[in-house]
Amino acid sequence: MGTHKLCQNLGKNLEKCVCTYSSCIKRGKCCECIDFHRERNEIPGCFFSPEVESTYDRSIERFIASHK
Ligand code: SF4
């Protein structure tokens, strides 16, 4: 198995991941998660409070609004 194919932080990341979209294939692969949401002007779920996270609205606007 090529080490380049497996993120060495995957296990640790999965333990810490609080995203409730559990079927997401990017779970635990934080670089892919960030890349995916960044391209959409969004922020990964772990930046939101549990209440906002569960709405799956990952927009920057929602993030800012929830911190006012
Ligand atoms: S924040 Fe988005 S990309 Fe990251 S694990 Fe959750 S649904 Fe997937």
Coordinates of C-alpha atoms and ligand atoms in Angstrom, one line a residue:
M1 CA 0.0 0.0 0.0
G2 CA 1.5 3.3 -1.0
T3 CA 1.5 5.7 1.9
H4 CA 0.8 8.6 -0.5
K5 CA -2.7 7.1 -1.0
L6 CA -3.7 7.2 2.7
C7 CA -3.9 10.2 4.9
Q8 CA -2.0 9.4 8.0
N9 CA -4.3 11.7 10.0
L10 CA -7.5 10.0 8.8
G11 CA -8.2 8.1 12.1
K12 CA -7.6 11.1 14.2
N13 CA -9.6 13.4 12.0
L14 CA -12.6 11.0 12.0
E15 CA -12.6 10.9 15.8
K16 CA -12.7 14.7 15.9
C17 CA -15.2 15.3 13.0
V18 CA -18.4 16.7 14.3
C19 CA -20.1 17.0 10.9
T20 CA -23.5 15.2 11.0
Y21 CA -23.6 14.5 7.3
S22 CA -22.3 11.1 8.0
S23 CA -22.5 9.6 4.4
C24 CA -20.1 12.2 3.1
I25 CA -17.0 10.6 1.4
K26 CA -14.9 13.5 2.5
R27 CA -15.3 12.9 6.2
G28 CA -11.9 12.8 7.9
K29 CA -10.1 14.0 4.8
C30 CA -10.1 17.6 6.0
C31 CA -8.1 18.9 3.0
E32 CA -10.8 17.6 0.6
C33 CA -13.5 18.9 2.9
I34 CA -12.0 22.4 2.9
D35 CA -11.4 22.3 -0.9
F36 CA -15.0 21.3 -1.6
H37 CA -16.6 23.9 0.6
R38 CA -14.1 26.7 -0.3
E39 CA -14.9 26.3 -4.0
R40 CA -18.6 27.0 -3.0
N41 CA -17.8 30.0 -0.8
E42 CA -18.6 27.8 2.2
I43 CA -16.9 26.7 5.4
P44 CA -16.6 23.1 6.7
G45 CA -19.3 22.0 9.2
C46 CA -17.0 21.8 12.2
F47 CA -16.8 25.6 12.3
F48 CA -20.5 25.9 13.1
S49 CA -22.4 25.5 16.3
P50 CA -24.2 22.1 16.5
E51 CA -27.5 23.9 15.8
V52 CA -26.4 25.6 12.6
E53 CA -24.3 22.6 11.5
S54 CA -27.3 20.4 11.5
T55 CA -29.0 22.7 8.9
Y56 CA -26.2 21.8 6.4
D57 CA -26.1 25.5 5.5
R58 CA -22.3 25.9 5.2
S59 CA -22.4 29.4 3.7
I60 CA -20.1 32.1 4.9
E61 CA -23.2 34.4 5.2
R62 CA -24.7 31.9 7.6
F63 CA -21.5 31.7 9.5
I64 CA -21.2 35.4 9.9
A65 CA -24.9 35.8 10.8
S66 CA -24.6 33.1 13.5
H67 CA -21.8 35.0 15.2
K68 CA -23.6 38.4 15.4
Ligands
SF4_1 S1 -18.3 19.5 6.2 FE1 -19.0 19.0 4.2 S2 -17.3 18.0 3.1 FE2 -16.8 18.1 5.3 S3 -17.5 16.1 6.1 FE3 -19.2 17.5 6.3 S4 -20.5 17.4 4.5 FE4 -18.5 16.4 4.1

